[in-house]
Short mmCIF file of C-alpha atoms and ligand atoms in Angstrom, two decimals:
data_model
loop_
_atom_site.label_atom_id
_atom_site.label_comp_id
_atom_site.label_asym_id
_atom_site.label_seq_id
_atom_site.Cartn_x
_atom_site.Cartn_y
_atom_site.Cartn_z
CA MET C 1 176.83 85.08 88.82
CA GLU C 2 177.03 87.14 92.18
CA GLN C 3 174.18 88.88 90.23
CA LYS C 4 171.96 85.85 89.83
CA MET C 5 173.03 84.39 93.65
CA ASN C 6 171.50 88.21 94.89
CA LYS C 7 168.76 87.36 93.34
CA THR C 8 167.81 84.15 94.90
CA THR C 9 168.86 86.09 98.39
CA GLU C 10 166.41 88.61 97.59
CA ILE C 11 164.08 86.03 97.07
CA ASN C 12 164.58 83.54 99.89
CA THR C 13 163.71 86.41 102.10
CA PRO C 14 159.55 87.14 101.98
CA ILE C 15 158.71 90.25 102.23
CA LEU C 16 154.73 89.60 102.38
CA GLU C 17 153.16 85.94 104.22
CA VAL C 18 149.66 84.67 104.10
CA ASP C 19 149.27 82.45 106.36
CA ASN C 20 146.69 80.09 106.62
CA LEU C 21 144.00 83.33 106.09
CA TYR C 22 139.87 82.30 106.17
CA VAL C 23 137.58 84.85 105.20
CA HIS C 24 133.78 84.03 104.61
CA TYR C 25 131.62 87.01 104.00
CA GLN C 26 127.47 87.17 105.58
CA SER C 27 125.32 87.82 103.29
CA GLU C 28 121.76 87.32 103.61
CA GLY C 29 121.70 85.13 105.93
CA GLN C 30 124.44 82.85 104.75
CA LYS C 31 127.89 82.12 105.28
CA ILE C 32 129.75 82.69 101.86
CA LYS C 33 133.43 80.74 102.15
CA ALA C 34 135.32 83.01 100.30
CA VAL C 35 139.14 81.81 101.26
CA ASN C 36 139.95 78.76 102.81
CA GLY C 37 143.01 78.46 104.44
CA VAL C 38 145.10 80.19 102.09
CA SER C 39 149.05 80.47 102.68
CA LEU C 40 151.47 82.60 100.01
CA SER C 41 155.10 83.86 100.31
CA LEU C 42 156.37 86.26 97.96
CA GLY C 43 159.94 87.06 97.77
CA ARG C 44 161.81 89.75 97.30
CA ARG C 45 161.48 91.02 93.61
CA GLU C 46 159.27 87.78 92.75
CA THR C 47 156.36 87.28 90.84
CA ILE C 48 153.88 84.89 91.84
CA GLY C 49 150.73 84.01 89.36
CA LEU C 50 147.31 83.50 91.38
CA VAL C 51 145.01 81.53 88.61
CA GLY C 52 142.02 80.41 88.72
CA GLU C 53 138.52 80.84 87.75
CA THR C 54 136.57 83.89 88.93
CA GLY C 55 134.57 83.45 92.21
CA ALA C 56 138.15 81.21 93.13
CA GLY C 57 139.02 83.90 95.61
CA LYS C 58 141.85 85.39 94.12
CA THR C 59 140.63 88.92 94.00
CA THR C 60 138.96 88.65 98.04
CA THR C 61 142.64 86.73 98.78
CA ALA C 62 144.19 90.12 97.40
CA LEU C 63 141.59 92.57 99.46
CA ALA C 64 142.67 91.04 102.24
CA ILE C 65 146.07 91.75 101.79
CA MET C 66 145.45 94.92 101.32
CA GLN C 67 143.17 95.06 103.91
CA LEU C 68 140.25 96.35 102.00
CA LEU C 69 137.86 93.87 102.38
CA PRO C 70 133.68 95.92 103.11
CA GLU C 71 133.90 95.93 106.43
CA ALA C 72 130.33 95.57 106.92
CA THR C 73 130.12 91.59 105.46
CA ALA C 74 133.05 89.75 105.26
CA HIS C 75 135.50 88.71 107.90
CA ILE C 76 138.80 87.27 108.04
CA ASP C 77 138.40 84.08 110.77
CA SER C 78 141.86 82.97 111.51
CA GLY C 79 144.97 83.13 110.00
CA ASP C 80 147.85 86.21 109.91
CA ILE C 81 149.29 88.52 106.63
CA ARG C 82 152.83 89.76 107.81
CA TYR C 83 154.56 92.58 105.82
CA GLU C 84 158.37 91.97 106.73
CA GLY C 85 157.54 89.74 109.35
CA GLU C 86 154.93 92.27 110.90
CA SER C 87 151.48 91.01 111.07
CA LEU C 88 149.36 94.12 109.21
CA LEU C 89 146.09 92.13 110.70
CA LYS C 90 147.42 94.35 113.82
CA LYS C 91 148.17 97.77 112.68
CA SER C 92 145.73 100.36 112.98
CA SER C 93 143.87 101.79 110.69
CA GLY C 94 146.21 104.74 110.41
CA GLU C 95 149.37 102.73 110.29
CA LEU C 96 147.57 100.67 107.72
CA ARG C 97 146.75 103.99 105.35
CA ALA C 98 150.47 105.00 105.50
CA ILE C 99 151.16 101.42 104.19
CA ARG C 100 148.48 101.40 102.20
CA GLY C 101 149.96 102.60 98.36
CA ALA C 102 153.15 103.26 99.74
CA LEU C 103 154.20 99.92 100.69
CA ILE C 104 151.81 97.86 99.36
CA SER C 105 149.72 99.13 96.14
CA MET C 106 146.84 97.64 94.29
CA ILE C 107 145.88 98.04 90.64
CA PHE C 108 142.20 97.25 90.38
CA GLN C 109 140.56 94.75 87.94
CA ASP C 110 138.01 97.52 86.18
CA PRO C 111 140.02 100.83 85.24
CA MET C 112 136.51 102.20 83.86
CA THR C 113 134.94 102.01 87.20
CA ALA C 114 138.90 102.32 89.71
CA LEU C 115 139.14 106.25 88.82
CA ASN C 116 137.22 109.14 90.12
CA PRO C 117 135.44 110.51 86.84
CA ILE C 118 135.00 114.14 88.20
CA LYS C 119 138.89 114.80 88.96
CA THR C 120 141.50 115.07 86.56
CA VAL C 121 144.39 112.18 85.90
CA GLY C 122 146.87 114.38 87.01
CA ASP C 123 145.39 115.13 90.59
CA GLN C 124 144.92 111.76 90.94
CA ILE C 125 148.14 110.83 90.48
CA LYS C 126 148.84 113.66 92.95
CA GLU C 127 146.74 112.62 95.13
CA SER C 128 148.33 109.57 96.06
CA LEU C 129 151.46 111.20 96.51
CA GLU C 130 150.30 113.66 99.03
CA ILE C 131 148.46 111.20 101.01
CA HIS C 132 151.75 109.13 101.64
CA ASN C 133 153.55 112.25 102.30
CA TYR C 134 155.52 111.72 99.26
CA ASP C 135 158.77 112.65 100.59
CA HIS C 136 157.53 116.16 102.28
CA LYS C 137 157.84 117.09 98.66
CA SER C 138 156.75 120.79 97.65
CA ASN C 139 153.89 121.14 94.84
CA ALA C 140 156.69 122.21 92.20
CA GLU C 141 158.26 118.72 93.38
CA LEU C 142 155.00 116.30 93.37
CA GLU C 143 153.67 118.22 90.21
CA LYS C 144 157.31 117.06 88.49
CA ARG C 145 156.68 113.67 90.07
CA VAL C 146 153.06 113.25 88.44
CA ASP C 147 154.68 114.29 85.23
CA GLU C 148 157.52 111.50 85.37
CA LEU C 149 154.94 109.24 86.30
CA LEU C 150 152.41 109.42 82.93
CA GLU C 151 156.49 109.28 80.96
CA LEU C 152 156.58 106.07 82.84
CA VAL C 153 153.58 104.78 81.99
CA GLY C 154 153.67 105.53 78.16
CA ILE C 155 150.78 108.83 78.86
CA LYS C 156 152.19 112.24 77.29
CA ALA C 157 151.88 114.35 80.26
CA ALA C 158 150.34 117.59 79.16
CA ARG C 159 147.32 115.15 79.19
CA ARG C 160 147.65 115.78 82.92
CA GLY C 161 144.71 118.18 82.70
CA GLU C 162 142.39 115.61 81.01
CA TYR C 163 139.58 113.59 82.35
CA PRO C 164 139.24 109.56 82.87
CA HIS C 165 136.58 110.28 80.17
CA GLN C 166 138.96 111.18 77.76
CA PHE C 167 141.37 108.86 77.67
CA SER C 168 141.01 104.93 76.26
CA GLY C 169 140.27 101.87 78.27
CA GLY C 170 143.73 101.37 77.53
CA MET C 171 145.26 105.01 78.37
CA LYS C 172 142.62 104.23 82.10
CA GLN C 173 144.74 100.85 82.67
CA ARG C 174 147.86 103.19 82.66
CA VAL C 175 147.01 105.70 84.42
CA LEU C 176 145.60 103.59 87.20
CA ILE C 177 149.69 102.29 87.36
CA ALA C 178 150.52 105.22 87.02
CA VAL C 179 148.46 105.62 90.95
CA ALA C 180 149.88 102.29 91.69
CA LEU C 181 152.69 103.35 91.44
CA ALA C 182 152.70 106.71 92.65
CA CYS C 183 154.71 106.30 95.94
CA GLN C 184 157.48 103.33 94.59
CA PRO C 185 155.85 100.44 96.51
CA GLN C 186 157.67 97.00 97.35
CA VAL C 187 154.79 94.79 96.21
CA LEU C 188 152.59 95.98 93.73
CA ILE C 189 148.95 93.44 93.58
CA ALA C 190 148.17 93.64 90.20
CA ASP C 191 143.98 92.10 89.84
CA GLU C 192 143.50 90.98 86.57
CA PRO C 193 145.48 94.32 84.68
CA THR C 194 145.19 93.28 81.29
CA THR C 195 141.51 92.14 81.21
CA ALA C 196 139.84 94.72 79.40
CA LEU C 197 142.54 95.65 77.48
CA ASP C 198 143.22 95.02 73.43
CA VAL C 199 146.25 92.40 73.01
CA THR C 200 148.38 95.10 71.99
CA ILE C 201 147.55 97.08 75.00
CA GLN C 202 148.09 94.23 76.74
CA ALA C 203 151.51 93.29 75.83
CA GLN C 204 152.61 96.44 76.71
CA VAL C 205 151.29 96.86 80.69
CA LEU C 206 152.93 93.34 80.54
CA ALA C 207 155.74 94.87 79.49
CA LEU C 208 154.90 98.18 81.31
CA ILE C 209 154.82 95.98 84.92
CA GLU C 210 157.76 93.83 83.92
CA ASN C 211 160.08 96.87 83.57
CA LEU C 212 159.25 98.82 86.86
CA LYS C 213 159.42 95.36 88.67
CA GLU C 214 163.59 95.59 87.75
CA GLN C 215 163.20 99.20 88.02
CA LEU C 216 162.10 99.93 91.06
CA GLY C 217 162.33 95.77 93.19
CA THR C 218 158.93 95.70 93.37
CA SER C 219 157.53 92.26 94.48
CA VAL C 220 154.36 91.81 92.39
CA ILE C 221 151.27 89.08 93.29
CA MET C 222 149.65 88.96 89.66
CA ILE C 223 145.82 87.71 89.27
CA THR C 224 144.55 86.24 86.57
CA HIS C 225 143.05 83.22 84.59
CA ASP C 226 145.67 84.39 82.31
CA LEU C 227 148.65 81.27 82.14
CA GLY C 228 149.89 82.77 79.18
CA ILE C 229 150.65 85.95 81.39
CA VAL C 230 151.47 83.33 83.98
CA ALA C 231 154.16 82.09 81.89
CA GLN C 232 155.45 85.57 80.17
CA THR C 233 155.34 87.22 83.93
CA CYS C 234 155.93 84.83 86.69
CA ASP C 235 158.32 82.79 88.64
CA LYS C 236 155.78 80.61 91.32
CA VAL C 237 151.84 79.99 90.96
CA ALA C 238 149.35 79.79 92.92
CA VAL C 239 145.91 77.36 91.91
CA MET C 240 142.95 78.62 93.45
CA TYR C 241 139.63 76.88 92.97
CA ALA C 242 136.70 77.22 95.67
CA GLY C 243 139.08 79.75 98.18
CA GLU C 244 142.10 77.63 98.32
CA ILE C 245 145.03 77.21 97.00
CA ILE C 246 145.15 73.52 95.24
CA GLU C 247 148.28 73.22 93.42
CA ASP C 248 151.31 75.46 93.41
CA GLY C 249 154.94 75.91 92.60
CA SER C 250 157.34 77.72 90.95
CA VAL C 251 156.26 78.28 86.69
CA GLU C 252 158.47 75.24 85.56
CA GLU C 253 157.42 72.68 88.39
CA ILE C 254 153.44 73.69 87.28
CA PHE C 255 154.33 73.82 83.63
CA ASN C 256 156.30 70.96 83.04
CA GLY C 257 155.97 68.78 85.89
CA LYS C 258 155.42 65.32 86.03
CA GLU C 259 152.35 65.65 88.23
CA ARG C 260 149.51 67.92 87.99
CA HIS C 261 146.29 68.40 89.64
CA PRO C 262 143.55 67.15 87.92
CA TYR C 263 141.81 71.23 87.40
CA THR C 264 144.91 72.35 86.81
CA ILE C 265 145.08 69.89 83.52
CA GLY C 266 141.34 71.38 83.11
CA LEU C 267 142.46 74.87 82.77
CA PHE C 268 145.99 74.19 80.79
CA ASN C 269 143.35 72.03 78.24
CA SER C 270 140.94 75.03 77.99
CA ILE C 271 143.68 76.94 76.26
CA PRO C 272 143.51 77.06 72.30
CA LYS C 273 146.54 75.58 70.84
CA LEU C 274 146.82 77.77 67.62
CA ASP C 275 149.83 76.33 66.04
CA ASP C 276 147.25 73.01 66.15
CA GLU C 277 144.16 73.35 63.42
CA SER C 278 142.80 70.52 65.55
CA THR C 279 142.70 71.16 69.12
CA ARG C 280 139.46 72.86 70.07
CA LEU C 281 139.22 74.84 73.29
CA SER C 282 137.94 72.01 75.76
CA PRO C 283 136.71 74.44 78.95
CA ILE C 284 136.00 72.60 81.86
CA ASP C 285 132.62 70.63 82.48
CA GLY C 286 130.25 72.32 85.58
CA LEU C 287 130.65 74.93 87.36
CA MET C 288 132.70 76.29 90.77
CA PRO C 289 130.39 75.12 93.79
CA ASP C 290 128.68 77.36 95.56
CA PRO C 291 130.82 78.80 98.08
CA ALA C 292 128.02 78.61 100.36
CA ASN C 293 127.66 75.24 100.43
CA LEU C 294 130.91 73.21 99.10
CA PRO C 295 131.04 69.98 98.74
CA GLU C 296 131.85 67.80 101.96
CA GLY C 297 135.31 66.29 100.19
CA CYS C 298 137.34 67.51 97.39
CA PRO C 299 135.86 70.78 96.70
CA PHE C 300 136.76 69.81 92.86
CA SER C 301 134.20 66.14 92.94
CA PRO C 302 131.48 67.41 91.58
CA ARG C 303 133.39 68.30 88.05
CA CYS C 304 136.16 65.77 88.53
CA HIS C 305 136.57 62.77 85.92
CA GLN C 306 139.33 61.05 88.67
CA CYS C 307 136.66 61.31 90.89
CA MET C 308 137.00 58.11 93.54
CA ASP C 309 134.72 57.51 96.50
CA ILE C 310 136.98 59.24 99.23
CA CYS C 311 137.00 62.27 97.40
CA ARG C 312 133.30 63.04 98.16
CA LYS C 313 133.94 62.46 101.86
CA VAL C 314 137.29 63.25 102.72
CA HIS C 315 139.11 66.85 102.23
CA PRO C 316 141.95 66.41 100.23
CA ASP C 317 145.72 68.08 101.97
CA VAL C 318 148.70 68.55 100.19
CA THR C 319 149.71 65.46 98.77
CA TYR C 320 152.04 65.24 97.01
CA HIS C 321 155.09 67.58 97.33
CA GLU C 322 158.04 67.47 95.26
CA GLY C 323 160.65 70.77 95.32
CA THR C 324 158.47 73.77 96.00
CA HIS C 325 155.46 71.81 93.92
CA ARG C 326 152.62 70.60 96.11
CA ILE C 327 149.06 69.49 95.15
CA LYS C 328 145.94 68.56 97.05
CA CYS C 329 144.41 65.65 95.71
CA HIS C 330 143.93 62.32 96.55
CA LEU C 331 145.10 60.66 93.46
CA PHE C 332 148.59 61.35 95.05
CA ALA C 333 147.97 59.34 98.50
CA GLY C 334 147.38 56.25 96.60
CA GLY C 335 143.34 56.10 96.60
CA GLU C 336 141.64 53.47 94.22
CA LYS C 337 139.35 54.12 91.72
FE1 SF4 D 401 139.79 64.81 91.83
FE2 SF4 D 401 139.70 63.52 93.94
FE3 SF4 D 401 141.65 65.15 93.72
FE4 SF4 D 401 139.62 66.14 93.86
S1 SF4 D 401 140.82 64.74 95.02
S2 SF4 D 401 141.26 66.36 91.90
S3 SF4 D 401 137.83 64.87 92.98
S4 SF4 D 401 140.59 62.95 92.34
#
């Protein structure tokens, strides 16, 4: 009971907050609106699932949190990102380097390209420790820590001298996790950490993240388009579409709530149900709108089967709010079909 209360208290104290964030890219004279008013609050030891199709703005949100947006093309228009109550947007590049990896770390989407091909995996993990001056350890202690991290992610320490091309996709992803966890970050952003992996390795990587969360008390943002992964690993869910969160709440509220955003319904309907042979995968019709040319009203209106007149003209704000469950859709504002 006491343990449960402690966990509740920890979750209620946000370690990371994203507040009404707007990000755009400038490309070939076009303004590409990638993130449009995203707000998130990540509690300690909590996992938030950020779900949605490719192009929804999930990775841009993550890169903004990491302060790793491409400087030449990306611009944060407004909003704030706070770690432990302090704005990351006001930190110097030196302060951000100290935060990245040591306090907030990211597992990048593609293990095939995220590792340096000409450095051994051991050196890449060690480098991550050195960048953050890991507890001012001696070289021997750093080497020992590299071995521990490799073993932690299920790779024999004896393979520390091998290069990325000598590892399978799953093993490379584990190396990336070891790099990301080298300094025991307080916040881990996992961007589609299992997309490139087969089902068995997927399960191992997810179990590994879950174990590390328990062992190290890390909070996690799990970026995925896979609702099965969300159900398995997350406490809260934020559904993103066209750069904004159109529905969020606890896993229970999103999976079993009495109301849902039409896009979320579409996402759930697109999951094949293995226990029912008559059920076929039904993908959502149409494509995500062009972020350089978003519709005037609801961004989902061109694809929505329940679209009303108002939807094409007026952008919906939060219209449904029950517990922590929030939905942006005119259906819940008493709109007429
Ligand atoms: Fe569909 Fe209108 Fe709701 Fe948008 S606001 S999801 S178009 S019903």
